[in-house]
Amino acid sequence: MYAAVERLYPICRSITGDGVRATLDILAESLPIERRGVPSGTQAFDWTVPDEWNVRDAYIADRQGRRVVDFRRHSLHLVNYSVPVRATMTLDELRPHLHTLADRPDWIPYRTTYYHRNWGFCLADEQLRSMDEGPYEVVVDSTLEPGELTYGELVLPGESAEEVVISAHVCHPSLANDNLSGIAVAMEVARSLSACSARHFTYRFLFAPGTIGSLTWLSRNADVLSRIRHGLVVTGLAGPGPLVYKRSRRGERDVDRAAAHVVARRGGEIRSYSPYGYDERQFNAIGFDLPFGRLSRTPHGEYPEYHTSADDLSFVKPSELAESYLAVLELLDVLENDETHQNLSPYGEPQLGKRGLYPSTGGKPATDMVMAMLWVLAYSDGSTSLLDIASIAGSDFAGLRGAASALLAAGLLGRAAAA
Amino acid sequence: MYAAVERLYPICRSITGDGVRATLDILAESLPIERRGVPSGTQAFDWTVPDEWNVRDAYIADRQGRRVVDFRRHSLHLVNYSVPVRATMTLDELRPHLHTLADRPDWIPYRTTYYHRNWGFCLADEQLRSMDEGPYEVVVDSTLEPGELTYGELVLPGESAEEVVISAHVCHPSLANDNLSGIAVAMEVARSLSACSARHFTYRFLFAPGTIGSLTWLSRNADVLSRIRHGLVVTGLAGPGPLVYKRSRRGERDVDRAAAHVVARRGGEIRSYSPYGYDERQFNAIGFDLPFGRLSRTPHGEYPEYHTSADDLSFVKPSELAESYLAVLELLDVLENDETHQNLSPYGEPQLGKRGLYPSTGGKPATDMVMAMLWVLAYSDGSTSLLDIASIAGSDFAGLRGAASALLAAGLLGRAAAA
Amino acid sequence: MYAAVERLYPICRSITGDGVRATLDILAESLPIERRGVPSGTQAFDWTVPDEWNVRDAYIADRQGRRVVDFRRHSLHLVNYSVPVRATMTLDELRPHLHTLADRPDWIPYRTTYYHRNWGFCLADEQLRSMDEGPYEVVVDSTLEPGELTYGELVLPGESAEEVVISAHVCHPSLANDNLSGIAVAMEVARSLSACSARHFTYRFLFAPGTIGSLTWLSRNADVLSRIRHGLVVTGLAGPGPLVYKRSRRGERDVDRAAAHVVARRGGEIRSYSPYGYDERQFNAIGFDLPFGRLSRTPHGEYPEYHTSADDLSFVKPSELAESYLAVLELLDVLENDETHQNLSPYGEPQLGKRGLYPSTGGKPATDMVMAMLWVLAYSDGSTSLLDIASIAGSDFAGLRGAASALLAAGLLGRAAAA
């Protein structure tokens, strides 16, 4: 996963353009991701696919022709979606187009101007302070013309047509945690699932630009929406903080309960919905009302490196990606395997000992496996699922699932209905 | 407000008599309060309007004719509703009629004997300890005769016949916080509301003696009761403690939710109902079941000055009255303006930017106004009111109301139904 | 109660055999407990009554014929339900049959092998370490033959056929807290109830071996089950810890609410259900779904003395038994007397003063009795019981019950329906 992040990092992505296509090309090397193009001007609910933006070059050069600020050195230097410019300007004339972070003088901020025709440069505050009055040569060699919005989609069919959707935004330029981490984890999860012999749900992975990308997908997939059973936005899955799960808007959907279980047991944090953030805003909107949660580590805006050049390759650790990947797999495991059973020997405790399921010498504390079987037997009344029992018992889903398997094999438990 | 407290302080009020009328006369100088008289002997549910009580003079004089205890110096010196007495008594004979506070030797307690014909004097414990054996001349020059119970009422009509009732008890003698503070705040709120061009609700202010006064009002206004939508008892609104809201008996009425929001955001405290206190006991009684909360600062019995001569003008600060007044206005603002809306652009987030409602440069944190709009859009499903959203979002009602106005103006929101 | 524990302590009990009968004989000296015998081989749901086990003698003797381990010195020395053995063995051959506690080298553990034909000895670890290689004479002079399972039952009829069942397991050998404490408290409670002139409920006390005993009783009393209104397992009622109430499986049955009230007010702890423990496991099983809680002090497994020779007479204090006994009585008092009333004077507060129920001098704080009456009046709407009110008010059930009696006598309250 870290190698993927390294390879994707230098590319200048935006909500449209070559950067997104280059990113999807790299992803398509290892998984059959389908690339969709939607023409500029296409309506997506209240939004319109904008003109496509591409950059050949952009810089600010001093009188000696030295590039003081150079897009080729860092994709963040150019305000994303800047219109073409060729001008000579003094520093004072330039200032309204320059963005810095006064409290982080050596970091470059990330700024965009998607829906408002403008241009600008981002640079380190200390660099700005070292610049003389100029004049400077200012060049933004970009194009902003009718083209397309591009997104990638991968569908892994399952036994059921009901879908689990995993979405990662692909519009951010050289920012490692936001969101190359989410892209890399989603890819690795897709690889693991595609290697599985049997999947209950159909899995759909979306790699789309933020907001306009997810809205465009939503506007073109009205028939899919009713089949979406669970959804997850993955983003910011590296960084030193613990896992943070953000609930869906309604807050008590199945994915919320499953994620709360998995994340809490990993020492992570569960938060309520807020209408700010990533594409969970779109999926959860009242008109769709889809059950999408979001998994991240320290969320956007809560770590100083967020949306700056400090969100670089050194900010992302392979071990953090690995834990995030495992958490997503565990969550999907719960969604796939949460079943409801009926205790078939409900009149008192069945005699586990005569079936080899209970230690023969009594008087000692119960083992974890015995406890898990007792919890499953005590609450499997035909309407209480394994995840419900995990919540009642405060115990691990995987352990209860193992206990249920043993009890099913022993004929003490029957399947009630898919939860 | 403080000036009103100062002016009302010296008057000896009781549940009937000239003191209540003098108090209502002062209130009527600035607002058209209507005074109602109800004859002694009138039945009010389980209670009967008692004979009217008035005092010309009352004292205990020593052998030299010096007034050792003198009602004219402090209205608390006489047990409220004392029957007439003229006698010469030794200190030992007097003692059963004397009330002091052993642990507050320089304060005079407040005692009453409304429904049990008796008499007595209250004095500082240190004064009692300095008295010799006497004999003393004891005079209570009071009358207790058929008359009337008096209360004041002010109705400010609104667009709706549904009422908000604000009630303050007017039966306590020279006690500043309990309840001249409540009377003063209620008056100031009434003045503010009467200056409003438009009121949704009809507002009714009651200035009545405790218990028998509110019960008398309830017994004579059966037709009004079904129109009461919200009610608030105001009392003890000065003193150094934080605001304290006491919920209605059922605990989750609209006024409770609104007050909890306002008081919690001001750092105040929310408490459950208890059947002890002020006239909320009567309004909330099972047979009426009216949604009355109570607003105070430190409640009765929880500050040592309560029901003693130390609850004097120095115990009441203008700034405390002002904060209490603002809290009541905020509460009424929530009750007036809590509306339910329908998001008219529910398929994803509407593009606020093209309507000038979103900053043009992206990448920076959301402003409070943007967040408020996003909260309103995310939850305005036709059945979730602004106050509901304030509770979900943990944010300020006024901010959400402003956001809703902007969204209504932009055509993104429609009114669902009065909440 | 302590005397009963002392007398029962030396007896070697098991799930069948003479020890249980000897125990029931002692109990029958003071209360008319009926003894039931159920033949070996009888089916009880998934279980079968096993052969009856009795022990004449059991020991390990060294080459000098000295009894190194001797069942006659402590009943825990023999693994409960050991099959007969007569052999000469080296220590190495013996080892698989020896049980010790490495971390408590001077305590003898308690072990059983009820449903797996085996034998063994339990001894102090320090004793084992002092033993040489032998050979040893090993004797288990036990019988394991068709016989019966025995349990005791005591029914105290009440006005209602609905039953409260109190169950204590009687299968543990010389372990004082587990469960001679439970047996002794149950006996004392039975004595107190049988001395009562009037009982609302019928009370049934069960003294049965764990698991197989309660299941056998359940299998033979199908007609009783629908009449069981409340149930309580009593065990481990001595020891230094606070009272601990374990809720029924569903967690919010009447007995749970009553016990939570009583135990919390005594500073005890309330816990959720867990499917491990004592016979509450059987009564709460899905097929029966009976509302059984469990009262203990520090529960099984949470004190080091549990299931060892250190759970002896010195571990049990008369004062602990006394508090446990009082808590059970209080719980039964709530169950017997939780009634629902109707306020017959619901329009405001009734005038308590004219009925002599309110102090004649006003201005002072309310007394506990006045507060209790006000709570009962405020919430007695025909569907809120005294226990509900105790929970709302955070006050004592007994105080509210006293207040309700006074209000009933004054005609201010009427009985609604048995709760």
mmCIF file of N, CA and C in Angstrom, chain A residues 45 214-215 218-219 225 249-250 253 281-291, chain B residues 346-349:
data_model
loop_
_atom_site.group_PDB
_atom_site.id
_atom_site.type_symbol
_atom_site.label_atom_id
_atom_site.label_comp_id
_atom_site.label_asym_id
_atom_site.label_seq_id
_atom_site.Cartn_x
_atom_site.Cartn_y
_atom_site.Cartn_z
ATOM 1 N N PHE A 45 -27.816 16.713 -10.608
ATOM 2 C CA PHE A 45 -28.656 17.366 -9.615
ATOM 3 C C PHE A 45 -28.391 18.884 -9.642
ATOM 4 N N SER A 214 -18.919 12.189 -6.846
ATOM 5 C CA SER A 214 -19.910 11.290 -6.251
ATOM 6 C C SER A 214 -21.307 11.680 -6.722
ATOM 7 N N LEU A 215 -21.565 12.985 -6.862
ATOM 8 C CA LEU A 215 -22.896 13.399 -7.338
ATOM 9 C C LEU A 215 -23.126 12.928 -8.771
ATOM 10 N N LEU A 218 -23.902 9.324 -8.569
ATOM 11 C CA LEU A 218 -25.266 9.147 -8.040
ATOM 12 C C LEU A 218 -26.309 9.446 -9.121
ATOM 13 N N SER A 219 -26.036 10.487 -9.927
ATOM 14 C CA SER A 219 -27.030 10.885 -10.928
ATOM 15 C C SER A 219 -27.126 9.858 -12.053
ATOM 16 N N LEU A 225 -29.051 2.504 -6.527
ATOM 17 C CA LEU A 225 -29.174 3.036 -5.159
ATOM 18 C C LEU A 225 -29.988 2.140 -4.229
ATOM 19 N N ARG A 249 -25.771 9.624 8.692
ATOM 20 C CA ARG A 249 -26.620 10.713 9.159
ATOM 21 C C ARG A 249 -27.652 10.235 10.173
ATOM 22 N N ARG A 250 -28.293 9.112 9.889
ATOM 23 C CA ARG A 250 -29.296 8.629 10.832
ATOM 24 C C ARG A 250 -28.666 7.953 12.037
ATOM 25 N N ARG A 253 -27.602 2.884 11.501
ATOM 26 C CA ARG A 253 -27.724 1.927 10.414
ATOM 27 C C ARG A 253 -26.854 0.709 10.732
ATOM 28 N N ARG A 281 -21.209 13.207 2.827
ATOM 29 C CA ARG A 281 -22.192 14.308 2.753
ATOM 30 C C ARG A 281 -23.189 14.073 1.632
ATOM 31 N N GLN A 282 -22.702 13.591 0.495
ATOM 32 C CA GLN A 282 -23.594 13.405 -0.653
ATOM 33 C C GLN A 282 -24.437 12.139 -0.492
ATOM 34 N N PHE A 283 -23.783 11.034 -0.142
ATOM 35 C CA PHE A 283 -24.515 9.766 -0.050
ATOM 36 C C PHE A 283 -25.607 9.826 1.019
ATOM 37 N N ASN A 284 -25.321 10.563 2.106
ATOM 38 C CA ASN A 284 -26.287 10.647 3.199
ATOM 39 C C ASN A 284 -27.351 11.720 3.001
ATOM 40 N N ALA A 285 -27.244 12.517 1.940
ATOM 41 C CA ALA A 285 -28.208 13.612 1.766
ATOM 42 C C ALA A 285 -29.630 13.059 1.784
ATOM 43 N N ILE A 286 -30.550 13.878 2.269
ATOM 44 C CA ILE A 286 -31.926 13.429 2.508
ATOM 45 C C ILE A 286 -32.533 12.705 1.311
ATOM 46 N N GLY A 287 -32.261 13.209 0.102
ATOM 47 C CA GLY A 287 -32.876 12.616 -1.079
ATOM 48 C C GLY A 287 -32.383 11.207 -1.373
ATOM 49 N N PHE A 288 -31.154 10.883 -0.964
ATOM 50 C CA PHE A 288 -30.618 9.526 -1.160
ATOM 51 C C PHE A 288 -30.758 8.700 0.121
ATOM 52 N N ASP A 289 -30.360 9.314 1.226
ATOM 53 C CA ASP A 289 -30.483 8.681 2.539
ATOM 54 C C ASP A 289 -29.784 7.325 2.584
ATOM 55 N N LEU A 290 -28.611 7.258 1.974
ATOM 56 C CA LEU A 290 -27.889 5.986 1.939
ATOM 57 C C LEU A 290 -27.077 5.805 3.224
ATOM 58 N N PRO A 291 -26.948 4.566 3.674
ATOM 59 C CA PRO A 291 -26.259 4.321 4.958
ATOM 60 C C PRO A 291 -24.754 4.286 4.786
ATOM 61 N N PRO B 346 -32.733 18.139 -2.167
ATOM 62 C CA PRO B 346 -32.276 17.098 -1.255
ATOM 63 C C PRO B 346 -31.325 16.069 -1.862
ATOM 64 N N TYR B 347 -31.074 16.148 -3.171
ATOM 65 C CA TYR B 347 -30.225 15.131 -3.793
ATOM 66 C C TYR B 347 -28.776 15.585 -3.752
ATOM 67 N N GLY B 348 -28.127 15.280 -2.678
ATOM 68 C CA GLY B 348 -26.780 15.775 -2.450
ATOM 69 C C GLY B 348 -26.846 17.187 -1.924
ATOM 70 N N GLU B 349 -25.692 17.723 -1.676
ATOM 71 C CA GLU B 349 -25.608 19.087 -1.172
ATOM 72 C C GLU B 349 -25.903 20.041 -2.317
#
